[in-house]
XYZ file of C-alpha atoms in Angstrom:
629
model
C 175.384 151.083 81.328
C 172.203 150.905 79.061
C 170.131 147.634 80.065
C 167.708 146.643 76.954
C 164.363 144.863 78.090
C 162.510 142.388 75.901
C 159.182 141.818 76.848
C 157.237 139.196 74.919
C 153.933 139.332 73.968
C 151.412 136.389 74.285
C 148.038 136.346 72.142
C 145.080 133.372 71.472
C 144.619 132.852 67.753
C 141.717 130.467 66.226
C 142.463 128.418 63.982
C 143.227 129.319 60.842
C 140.661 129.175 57.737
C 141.734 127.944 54.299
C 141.706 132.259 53.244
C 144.251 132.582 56.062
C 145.985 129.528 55.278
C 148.149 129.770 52.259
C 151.198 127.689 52.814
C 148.721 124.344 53.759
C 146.487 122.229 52.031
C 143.614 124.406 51.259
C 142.247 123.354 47.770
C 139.697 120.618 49.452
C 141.750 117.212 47.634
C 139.856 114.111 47.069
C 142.008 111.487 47.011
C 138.972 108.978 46.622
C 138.056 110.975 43.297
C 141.908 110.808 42.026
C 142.659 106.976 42.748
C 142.848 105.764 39.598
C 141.989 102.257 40.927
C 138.591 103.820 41.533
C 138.406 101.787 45.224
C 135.430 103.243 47.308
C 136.405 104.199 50.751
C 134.926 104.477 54.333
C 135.298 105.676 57.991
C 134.060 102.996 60.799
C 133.239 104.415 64.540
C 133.822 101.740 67.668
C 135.886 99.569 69.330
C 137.005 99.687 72.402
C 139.351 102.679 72.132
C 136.475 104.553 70.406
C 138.319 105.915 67.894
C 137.524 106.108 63.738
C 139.364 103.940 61.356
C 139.429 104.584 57.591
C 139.855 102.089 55.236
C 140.060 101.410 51.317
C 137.450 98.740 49.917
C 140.056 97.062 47.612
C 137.784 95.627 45.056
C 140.044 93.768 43.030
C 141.197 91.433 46.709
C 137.840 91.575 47.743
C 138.377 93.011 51.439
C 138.943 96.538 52.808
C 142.063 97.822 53.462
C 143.572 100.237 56.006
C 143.866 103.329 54.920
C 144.578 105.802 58.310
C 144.325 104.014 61.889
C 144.457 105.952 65.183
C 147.818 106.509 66.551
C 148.851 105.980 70.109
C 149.537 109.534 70.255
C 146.257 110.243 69.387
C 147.762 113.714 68.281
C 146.972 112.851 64.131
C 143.606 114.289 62.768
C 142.079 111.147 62.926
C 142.414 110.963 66.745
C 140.604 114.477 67.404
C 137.349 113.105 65.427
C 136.288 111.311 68.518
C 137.914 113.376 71.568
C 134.211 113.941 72.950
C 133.194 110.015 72.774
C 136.940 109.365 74.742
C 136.854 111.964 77.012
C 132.932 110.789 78.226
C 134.046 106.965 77.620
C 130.847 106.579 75.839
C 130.098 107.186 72.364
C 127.928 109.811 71.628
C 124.565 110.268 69.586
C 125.275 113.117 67.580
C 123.568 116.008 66.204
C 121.107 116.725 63.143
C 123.510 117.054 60.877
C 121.952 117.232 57.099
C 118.068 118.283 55.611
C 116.689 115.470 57.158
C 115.232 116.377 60.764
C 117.241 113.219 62.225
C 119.747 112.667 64.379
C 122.951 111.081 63.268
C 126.262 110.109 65.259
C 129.513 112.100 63.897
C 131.411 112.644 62.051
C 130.171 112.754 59.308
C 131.165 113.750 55.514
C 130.360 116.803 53.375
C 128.268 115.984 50.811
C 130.814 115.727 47.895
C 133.445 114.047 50.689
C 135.721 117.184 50.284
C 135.428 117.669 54.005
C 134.633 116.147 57.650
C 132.466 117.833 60.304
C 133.331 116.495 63.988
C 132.454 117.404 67.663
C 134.870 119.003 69.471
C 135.273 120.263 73.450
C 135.893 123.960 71.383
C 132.746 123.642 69.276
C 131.951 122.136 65.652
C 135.591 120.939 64.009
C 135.571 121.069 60.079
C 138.565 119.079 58.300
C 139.955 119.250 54.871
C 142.197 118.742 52.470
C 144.758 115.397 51.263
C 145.526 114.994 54.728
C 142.209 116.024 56.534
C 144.158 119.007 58.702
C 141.753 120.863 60.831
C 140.600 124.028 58.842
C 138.187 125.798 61.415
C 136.430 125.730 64.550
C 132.797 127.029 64.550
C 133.129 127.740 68.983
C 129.641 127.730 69.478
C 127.040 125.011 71.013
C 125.622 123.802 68.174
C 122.321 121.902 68.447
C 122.103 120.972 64.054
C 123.502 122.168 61.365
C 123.234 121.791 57.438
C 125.346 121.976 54.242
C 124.377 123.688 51.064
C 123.681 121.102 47.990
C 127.114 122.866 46.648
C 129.349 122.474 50.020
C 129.486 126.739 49.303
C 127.258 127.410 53.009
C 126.328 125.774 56.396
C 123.790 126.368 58.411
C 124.287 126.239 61.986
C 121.499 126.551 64.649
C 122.332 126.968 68.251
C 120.154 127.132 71.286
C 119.399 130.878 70.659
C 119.458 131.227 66.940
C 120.603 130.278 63.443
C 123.622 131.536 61.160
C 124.409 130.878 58.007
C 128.421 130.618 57.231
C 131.002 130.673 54.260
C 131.472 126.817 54.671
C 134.977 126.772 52.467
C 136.320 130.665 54.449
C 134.415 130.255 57.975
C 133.080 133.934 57.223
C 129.917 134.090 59.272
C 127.380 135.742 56.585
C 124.210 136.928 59.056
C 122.521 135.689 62.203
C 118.762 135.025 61.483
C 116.294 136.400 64.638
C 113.064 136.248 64.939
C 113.136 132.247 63.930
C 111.999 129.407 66.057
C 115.044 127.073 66.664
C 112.969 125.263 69.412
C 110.636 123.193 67.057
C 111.891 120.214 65.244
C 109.814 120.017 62.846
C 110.392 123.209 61.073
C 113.995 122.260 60.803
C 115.993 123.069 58.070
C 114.718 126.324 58.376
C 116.679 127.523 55.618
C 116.414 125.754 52.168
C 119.471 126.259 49.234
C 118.032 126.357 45.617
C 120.522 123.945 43.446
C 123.116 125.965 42.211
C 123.347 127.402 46.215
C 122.602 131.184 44.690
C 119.353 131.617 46.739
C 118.136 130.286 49.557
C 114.351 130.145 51.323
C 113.373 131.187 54.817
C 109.462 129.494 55.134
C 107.285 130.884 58.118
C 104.208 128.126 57.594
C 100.813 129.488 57.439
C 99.256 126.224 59.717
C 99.951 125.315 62.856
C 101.581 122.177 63.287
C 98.165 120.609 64.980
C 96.646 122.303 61.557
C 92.996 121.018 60.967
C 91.602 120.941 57.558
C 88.359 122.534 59.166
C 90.701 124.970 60.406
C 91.405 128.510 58.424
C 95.114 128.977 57.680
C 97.074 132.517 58.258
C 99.061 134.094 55.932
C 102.878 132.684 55.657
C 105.651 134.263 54.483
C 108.669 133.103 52.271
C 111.359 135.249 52.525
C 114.508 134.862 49.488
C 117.764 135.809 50.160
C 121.193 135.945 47.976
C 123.104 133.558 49.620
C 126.234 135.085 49.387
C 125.291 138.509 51.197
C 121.977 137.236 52.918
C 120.408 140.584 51.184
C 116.335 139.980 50.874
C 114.874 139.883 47.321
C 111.659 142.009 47.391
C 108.541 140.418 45.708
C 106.978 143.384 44.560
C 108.180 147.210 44.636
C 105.867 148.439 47.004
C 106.008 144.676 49.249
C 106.875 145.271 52.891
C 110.583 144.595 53.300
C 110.363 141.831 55.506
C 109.651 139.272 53.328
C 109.655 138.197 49.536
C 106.160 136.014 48.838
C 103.077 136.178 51.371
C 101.116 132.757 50.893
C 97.992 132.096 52.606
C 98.747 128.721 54.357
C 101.783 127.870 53.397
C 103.488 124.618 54.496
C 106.491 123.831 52.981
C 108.919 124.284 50.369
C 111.725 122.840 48.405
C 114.081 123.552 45.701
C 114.458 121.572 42.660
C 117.782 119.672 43.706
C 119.181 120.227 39.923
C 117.622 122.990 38.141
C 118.820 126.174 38.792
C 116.271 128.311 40.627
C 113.194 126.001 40.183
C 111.242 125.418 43.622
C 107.891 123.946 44.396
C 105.564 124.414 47.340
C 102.303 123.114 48.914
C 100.428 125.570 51.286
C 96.470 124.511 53.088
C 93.355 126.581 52.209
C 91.377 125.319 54.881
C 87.632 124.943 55.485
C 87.993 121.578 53.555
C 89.230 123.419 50.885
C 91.703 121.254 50.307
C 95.399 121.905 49.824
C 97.402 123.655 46.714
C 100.261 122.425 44.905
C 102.693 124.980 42.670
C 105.916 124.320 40.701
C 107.240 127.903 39.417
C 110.923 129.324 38.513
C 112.225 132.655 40.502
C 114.359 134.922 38.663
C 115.692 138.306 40.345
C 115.926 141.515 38.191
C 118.460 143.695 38.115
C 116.397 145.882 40.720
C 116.314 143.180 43.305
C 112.877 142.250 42.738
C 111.754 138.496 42.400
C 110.057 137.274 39.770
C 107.759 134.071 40.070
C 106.852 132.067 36.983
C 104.273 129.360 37.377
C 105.192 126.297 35.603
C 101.758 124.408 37.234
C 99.324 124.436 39.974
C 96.640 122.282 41.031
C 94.603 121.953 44.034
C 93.882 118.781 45.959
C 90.637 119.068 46.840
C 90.132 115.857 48.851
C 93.890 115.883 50.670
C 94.232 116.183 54.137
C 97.919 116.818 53.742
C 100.466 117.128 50.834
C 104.331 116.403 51.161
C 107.053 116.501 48.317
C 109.822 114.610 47.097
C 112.070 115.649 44.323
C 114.094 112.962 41.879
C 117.428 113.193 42.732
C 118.049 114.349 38.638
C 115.347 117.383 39.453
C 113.043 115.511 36.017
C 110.396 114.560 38.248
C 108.487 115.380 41.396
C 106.360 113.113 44.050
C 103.379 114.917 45.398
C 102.536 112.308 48.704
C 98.413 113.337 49.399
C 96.964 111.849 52.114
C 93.168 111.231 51.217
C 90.646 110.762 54.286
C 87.836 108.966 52.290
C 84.646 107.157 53.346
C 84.256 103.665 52.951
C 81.503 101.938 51.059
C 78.752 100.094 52.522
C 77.062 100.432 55.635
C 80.906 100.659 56.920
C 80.617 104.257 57.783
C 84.222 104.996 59.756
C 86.411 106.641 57.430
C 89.827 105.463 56.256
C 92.627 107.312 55.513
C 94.871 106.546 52.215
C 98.022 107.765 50.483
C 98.772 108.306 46.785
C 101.077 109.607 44.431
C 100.746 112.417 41.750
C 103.620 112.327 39.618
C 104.878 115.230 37.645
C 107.502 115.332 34.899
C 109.458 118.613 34.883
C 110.811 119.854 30.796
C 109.924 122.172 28.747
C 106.431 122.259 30.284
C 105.009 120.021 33.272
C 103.573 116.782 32.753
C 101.085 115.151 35.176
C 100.217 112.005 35.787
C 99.022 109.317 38.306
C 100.093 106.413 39.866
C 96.972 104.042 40.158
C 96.656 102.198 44.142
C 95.180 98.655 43.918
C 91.891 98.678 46.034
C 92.360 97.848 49.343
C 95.828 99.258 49.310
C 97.235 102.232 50.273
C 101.083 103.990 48.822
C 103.560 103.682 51.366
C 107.246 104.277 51.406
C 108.407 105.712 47.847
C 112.013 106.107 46.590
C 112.919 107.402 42.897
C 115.721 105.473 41.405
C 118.880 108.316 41.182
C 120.012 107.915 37.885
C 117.022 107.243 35.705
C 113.279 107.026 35.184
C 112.439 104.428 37.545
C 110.577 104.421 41.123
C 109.892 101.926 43.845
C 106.880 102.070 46.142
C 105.410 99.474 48.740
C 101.573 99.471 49.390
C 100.472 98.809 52.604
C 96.805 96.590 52.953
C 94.290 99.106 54.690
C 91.556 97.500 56.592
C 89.744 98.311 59.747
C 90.008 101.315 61.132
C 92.322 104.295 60.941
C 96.081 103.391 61.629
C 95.223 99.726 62.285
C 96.988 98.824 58.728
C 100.640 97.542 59.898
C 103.849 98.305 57.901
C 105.260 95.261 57.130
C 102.573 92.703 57.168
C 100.639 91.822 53.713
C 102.742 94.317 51.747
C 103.482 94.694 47.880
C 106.832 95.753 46.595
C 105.772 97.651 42.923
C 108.478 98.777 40.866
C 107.271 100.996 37.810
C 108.937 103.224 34.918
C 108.149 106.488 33.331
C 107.813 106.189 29.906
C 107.182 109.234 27.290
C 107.101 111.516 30.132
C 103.847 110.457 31.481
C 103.021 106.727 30.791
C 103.730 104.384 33.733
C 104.979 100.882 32.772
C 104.639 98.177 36.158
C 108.317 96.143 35.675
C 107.197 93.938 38.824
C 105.247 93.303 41.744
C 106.964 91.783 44.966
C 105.288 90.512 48.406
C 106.861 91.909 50.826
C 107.511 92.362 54.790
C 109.821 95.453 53.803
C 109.913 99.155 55.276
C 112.743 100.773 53.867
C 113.971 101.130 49.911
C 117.580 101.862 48.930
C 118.298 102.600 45.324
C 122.361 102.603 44.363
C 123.457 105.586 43.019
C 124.221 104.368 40.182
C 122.648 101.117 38.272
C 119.168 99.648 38.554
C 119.857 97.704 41.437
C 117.255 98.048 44.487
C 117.705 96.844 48.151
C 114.176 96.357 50.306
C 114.607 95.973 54.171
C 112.902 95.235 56.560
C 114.839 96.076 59.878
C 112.466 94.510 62.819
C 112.221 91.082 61.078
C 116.120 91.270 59.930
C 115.234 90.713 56.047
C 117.329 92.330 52.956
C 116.543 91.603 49.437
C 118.395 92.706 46.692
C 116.678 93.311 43.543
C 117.988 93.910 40.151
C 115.979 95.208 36.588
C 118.098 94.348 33.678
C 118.269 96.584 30.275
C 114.935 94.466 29.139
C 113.562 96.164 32.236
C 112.665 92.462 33.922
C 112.930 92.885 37.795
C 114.305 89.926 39.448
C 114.739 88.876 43.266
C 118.573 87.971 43.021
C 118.834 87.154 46.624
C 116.742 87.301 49.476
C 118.627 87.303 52.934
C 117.102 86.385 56.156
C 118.783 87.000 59.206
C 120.773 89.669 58.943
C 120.793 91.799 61.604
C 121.047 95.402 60.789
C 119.642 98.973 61.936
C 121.197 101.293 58.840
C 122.169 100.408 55.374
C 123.862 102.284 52.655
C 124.884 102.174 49.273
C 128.790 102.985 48.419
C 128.396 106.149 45.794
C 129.028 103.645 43.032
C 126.629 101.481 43.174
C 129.160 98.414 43.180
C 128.698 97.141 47.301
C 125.485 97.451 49.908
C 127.192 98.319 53.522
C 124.413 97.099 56.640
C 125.297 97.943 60.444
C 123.867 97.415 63.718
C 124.675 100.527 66.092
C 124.828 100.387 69.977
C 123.298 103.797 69.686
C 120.432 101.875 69.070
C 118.382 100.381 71.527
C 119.106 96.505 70.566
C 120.306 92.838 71.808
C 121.692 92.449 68.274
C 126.022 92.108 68.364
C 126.850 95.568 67.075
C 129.273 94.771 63.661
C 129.169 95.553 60.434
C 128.683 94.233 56.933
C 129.564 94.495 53.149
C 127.507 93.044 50.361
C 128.022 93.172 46.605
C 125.631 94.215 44.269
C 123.785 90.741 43.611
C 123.750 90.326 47.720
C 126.948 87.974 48.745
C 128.579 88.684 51.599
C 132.011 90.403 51.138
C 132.780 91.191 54.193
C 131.904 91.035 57.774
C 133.814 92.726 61.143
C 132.158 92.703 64.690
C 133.400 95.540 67.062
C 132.245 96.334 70.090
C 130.758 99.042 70.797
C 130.253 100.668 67.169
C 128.692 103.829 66.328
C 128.068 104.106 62.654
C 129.687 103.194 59.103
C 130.144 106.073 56.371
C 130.893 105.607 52.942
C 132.582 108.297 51.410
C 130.897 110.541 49.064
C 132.094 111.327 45.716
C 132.031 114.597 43.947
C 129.942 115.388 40.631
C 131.498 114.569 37.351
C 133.213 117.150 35.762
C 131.501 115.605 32.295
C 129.227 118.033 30.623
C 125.456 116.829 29.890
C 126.103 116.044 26.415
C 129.445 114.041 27.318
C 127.517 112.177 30.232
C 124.549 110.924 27.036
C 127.721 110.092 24.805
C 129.111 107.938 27.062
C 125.891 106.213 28.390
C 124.565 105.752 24.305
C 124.491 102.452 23.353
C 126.867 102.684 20.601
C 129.456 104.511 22.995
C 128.873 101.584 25.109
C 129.892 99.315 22.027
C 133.004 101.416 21.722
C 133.665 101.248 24.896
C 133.632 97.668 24.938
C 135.749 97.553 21.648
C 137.971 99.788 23.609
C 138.335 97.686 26.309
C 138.965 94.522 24.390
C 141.730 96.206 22.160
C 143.297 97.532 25.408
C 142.901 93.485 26.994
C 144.806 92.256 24.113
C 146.936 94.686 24.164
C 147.728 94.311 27.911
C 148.291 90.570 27.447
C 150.613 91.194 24.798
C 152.478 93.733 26.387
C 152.648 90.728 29.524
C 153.749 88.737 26.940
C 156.389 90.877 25.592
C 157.756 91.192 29.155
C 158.000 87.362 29.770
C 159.688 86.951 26.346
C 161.871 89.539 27.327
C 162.136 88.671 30.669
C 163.223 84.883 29.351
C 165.832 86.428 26.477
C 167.320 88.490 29.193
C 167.881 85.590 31.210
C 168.946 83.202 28.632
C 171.371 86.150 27.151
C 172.665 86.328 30.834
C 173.746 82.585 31.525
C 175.090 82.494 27.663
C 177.421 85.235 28.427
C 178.278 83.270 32.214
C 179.056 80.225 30.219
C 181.344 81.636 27.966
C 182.659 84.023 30.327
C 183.703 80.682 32.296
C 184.648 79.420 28.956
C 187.258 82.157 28.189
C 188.547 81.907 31.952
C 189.277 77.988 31.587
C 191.202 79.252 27.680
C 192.944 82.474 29.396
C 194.022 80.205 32.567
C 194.494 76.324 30.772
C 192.089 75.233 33.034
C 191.633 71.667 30.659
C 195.244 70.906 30.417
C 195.760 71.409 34.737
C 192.588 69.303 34.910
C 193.870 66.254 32.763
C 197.233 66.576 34.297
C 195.706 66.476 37.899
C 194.188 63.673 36.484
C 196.690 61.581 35.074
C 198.795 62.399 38.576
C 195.778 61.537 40.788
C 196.041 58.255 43.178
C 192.952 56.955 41.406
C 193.704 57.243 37.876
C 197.593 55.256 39.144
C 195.535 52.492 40.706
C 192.754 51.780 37.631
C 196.033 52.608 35.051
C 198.182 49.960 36.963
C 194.643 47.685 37.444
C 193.978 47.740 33.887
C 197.386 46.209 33.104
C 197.143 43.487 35.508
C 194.308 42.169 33.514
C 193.921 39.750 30.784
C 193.674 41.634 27.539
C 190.369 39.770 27.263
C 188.834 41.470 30.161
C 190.338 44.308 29.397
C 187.338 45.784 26.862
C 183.510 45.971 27.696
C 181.161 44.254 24.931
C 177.824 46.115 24.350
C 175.340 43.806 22.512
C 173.220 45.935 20.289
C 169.913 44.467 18.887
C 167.833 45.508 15.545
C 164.146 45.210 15.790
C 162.480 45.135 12.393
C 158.634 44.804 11.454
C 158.742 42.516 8.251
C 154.739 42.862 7.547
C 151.590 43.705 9.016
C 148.554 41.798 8.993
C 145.207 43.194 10.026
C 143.146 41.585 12.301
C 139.239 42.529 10.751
């Protein structure tokens, strides 16, 4: 007898990527982007089961609405986003999780809301598609990490060094050595350029303790094709470990729109001052990159220079900080911030942002979608760093007009520390989170700024705008070290309170981003023309009227049908009493009832005189009328 064995074999498998995965989800839906209702949507973090709830903001009822809950399970999606916080009974802080050298709790959205990044016991969970299935599992300990501007990479650093991974395959591209991941403040290490083609690798030229009496070292900025990680040579006979070698360099950043365009500020030391440059890399077809210099100027006074792109890419911030002496026999020195503004086209434009005396620039913030910035001066007086952020402040709110003229729209006092521009609008929201103050501000198309409401007493440690500009969101965290009742809030544009939930504890609120239009440029200018938006408006009153008499057609109808119905009933009961003599059975029961006997034999019993009812009928008649005047 021939005995036949089966063995079985037993393997562990990761999970699977969206390349692998070809019978799920992987084409990274958005259902926020396809709800033709256009309702913004949100994830919450809290309560006592510390789980994530995601909800709809129904604008037209005016209150959020469930969209996923946790189940008791917890075995959906939405349960695994907060295993860590359950399994420690304590909600976590988070990681760095974006450009900004800041810790934030998770999860946390991609930056077109295509995906969701969570903490996991097996490492750093990514989630996709209509119903947010788990896609991949980076298994690693990661201490930050980073999305490209076009959701294409991620940058993950880990204790011992930094990777940079297909963010839509999981494909780990190259491990980066020779990088210090211990240092905060050099982190992100690696910088995208817009279109996510090439991205930056800056080894500063200063010290972070960097003296201007000091004499900088050489730094190095090293390009690589983001898809292969291959290095782009500056020069043919360049060493091959880097692209650019920049005496002093200090920091640089891409042009968050425009292609390849990046600008960088590096220290010459020796009170030389510190030097600006704005140029476009190209690569040739031999792998060498090419730097044109759109502008450069140095900052001879500055003691340090920082940058800040518009959102749109049509304008950059240079922040210089300007140690100056004072006048009189007041000989300590003070130390001052302005703006130099440039607008980006066809060729740069430069101009300056004039400080009040006495005052110094504080907090700026470019307004998203247009040609307008906000900036709050700070009084300086005394001695250095004895000028206090939110005491005798000014709220300035300015436009850009023929590329380099700057028109002031308003001036504000303020107590205010942080500016939040919407997305999309001209509507600005100044807060000031230690004194619990929120004002929301609003410039109109005759560019007049106005106060619309100014809030005291809301308690709050984050704000955020919803991506269209329609509703203000404010939280207080119990991450954050605070008395206040941790809940949440929801204002509309113009500042009234929408909404308002307390939940205990509560991590963070998270509007969900939306992705860019699919509109060309030209499309985008028709639509936002004036005379598209009288079309528009046209439009939308021929399609009112035609709504109302398409509701009116229905109810017309809706009446017909049921008039048509009983009409048909009636005579339907109608032939019935014909078909069955349903009158002749009901006078003959009649006739044969008790009653009609008794009144029949009642009626004969009386005189004949009694026997008929008299109705008196009187005429009224107006003969003629006289008036009384």
């Amino acid at each position: 007898m021939r005995c036949r064995t089966r063995r079985r074999r037993t393997s562990r498998t990761r999970p699977r990527t969206p390349e692998q995965n070809t019978e799920e989800e992987a084409d990274f839906s958005h259902n926020m982007a396809e709800d033709h209702k256009g309702r913004p949507q949100f994830i919450v973090k809290g309560g006592l089961s510390l789980s994530v709830e995601w909800y709809w903001y129904d604008w037209e009822k005016g209150e959020p609405v469930i969209y996923r809950r946790p189940s008791v399970r917890k075995d959906l999606p939405i349960d695994k986003w907060t295993e860590v916080d359950r399994k420690n009974k304590e909600l976590q802080k988070g990681l760095i999780s974006s450009m900004l050298n800041q810790v934030r709790p998770q999860p946390s959205w991609s930056n077109y809301g295509y995906m969701m990044i969570s903490e996991g016991f097996s490492g750093l969970q990514v989630w996709g598609g209509k119903n947010m299935n788990l896609l991949y599992v980076i298994p690693e300990k990661v201490t930050a990490y980073a999305v490209s501007p076009r959701e294409q990479y991620i940058v993950i650093r880990t204790e011992k060094d930094i990777s940079i991974m297909n963010f839509r395959t999981a494909r780990k591209i190259q491990t980066l050595g020779n990088l210090d991941v211990s240092s905060e403040d050099l982190w992100p290490i690696l910088r995208f350029s817009a279109d996510d083609s090439l991205v930056a690798v800056c080894k500063p030229g200063i010290p972070s303790d960097f003296n201007n009496t000091d004499k900088p070292f050489a730094g190095k900025m090293s390009i690589f094709h983001s898809e292969t990680m291959t290095l782009i040579q500056g020069t043919r006979g360049a060493p091959r470990s880097h692209t650019f070698e920049i005496p002093g360099l200090y920091k640089a950043e891409w042009n968050p729109q425009q292609g390849t365009q990046i600008a960088y500020v590096s220290a010459r030391g020796e009170n030389g001052g510190w030097f600006l440059v704005i140029s476009n890399i190209t690569v040739d077809k031999d792998n060498i990159a090419v730097e044109e210099i759109l502008f450069q100027r140095i900052f001879a006074t500055a003691q340090r220079l920082d940058i800040l792109w518009h959102p749109a890419g049509t304008y950059l911030a240079v922040k210089a900080t300007v140690r100056e002496k004072r006048k009189g026999n007041d000989l300590t020195p003070s130390v001052r911030t302005e703006y130099a503004l440039y607008n980006i086209g066809r060729d740069v434009a430069a101009f300056q942002m004039i400080v009040k005396d006495n005052y110094s620039a504080s907090r700026f913030a470019w307004q998203p979608g247009g040609d307008l910035f906000a900036v709050i001066l700070e009084e300086t007086r005394g001695a250095i760093g004895t000028a206090a952020l939110g005491e005798n402040q000014l709220l300035q709110i300015y436009a850009v007009k023929d590329r380099k003229k700057l028109k002031m729209l308003a001036e504000f006092t303020t107590s205010a520390t942080h500016l939040f521009w919407a997305p999309k609008g001209k509507n600005l929201v100044a807060v000031s989170f230690q004194k619990s103050l929120v004002t929301f501000i609003n410039i109109n198309e005759f560019e007049h700024a106005k106060e619309v409401n100014k809030l005291k007493g809301v308690n709050l440690t984050d704000g955020q705008w919803d991506p269209t500009g329609r509703f203000f969101a404010t939280w207080v965290s119990s991450l954050r070290e605070t008395t206040m009742a941790p809940h949440y809030r929801i204002f509309d544009l113009n500042g009234m309170e929408v909404f308002m939930k307390e939940s205990k504890p509560f991590s963070h609120f998270a509007w969900r981003p939306l992705p860019p239009t699919l509109l060309t440029t030209e499309e985008v200018n028709n639509v936002s023309s004036p005379q598209s938006a009288k079309q528009l408006l046209a439009d939308y009153d021929t399609q009112m009227k035609e709504l109302a008499n398409l509701e009116k057609e229905k109810e017309e109808k809706k009446r017909h049908d049921q008039e048509q119905a009983y009409i048909k009933k009636m005579n339907d009961l109608a032939r019935k009493m014909r078909e069955q003599n349903l009158d002749e059975k009901r006078r003959d029961l009649r006739a044969s009832s008790q009653w009609a006997r008794y009144w029949d034999n009642r009626l004969k019993d009386l005189p004949e005189e009694q026997q008929y009812i008299d109705e008196d009928v009187f005429e009224e008649r107006v003969i003629y009328r006289k008036a009384k005047n």
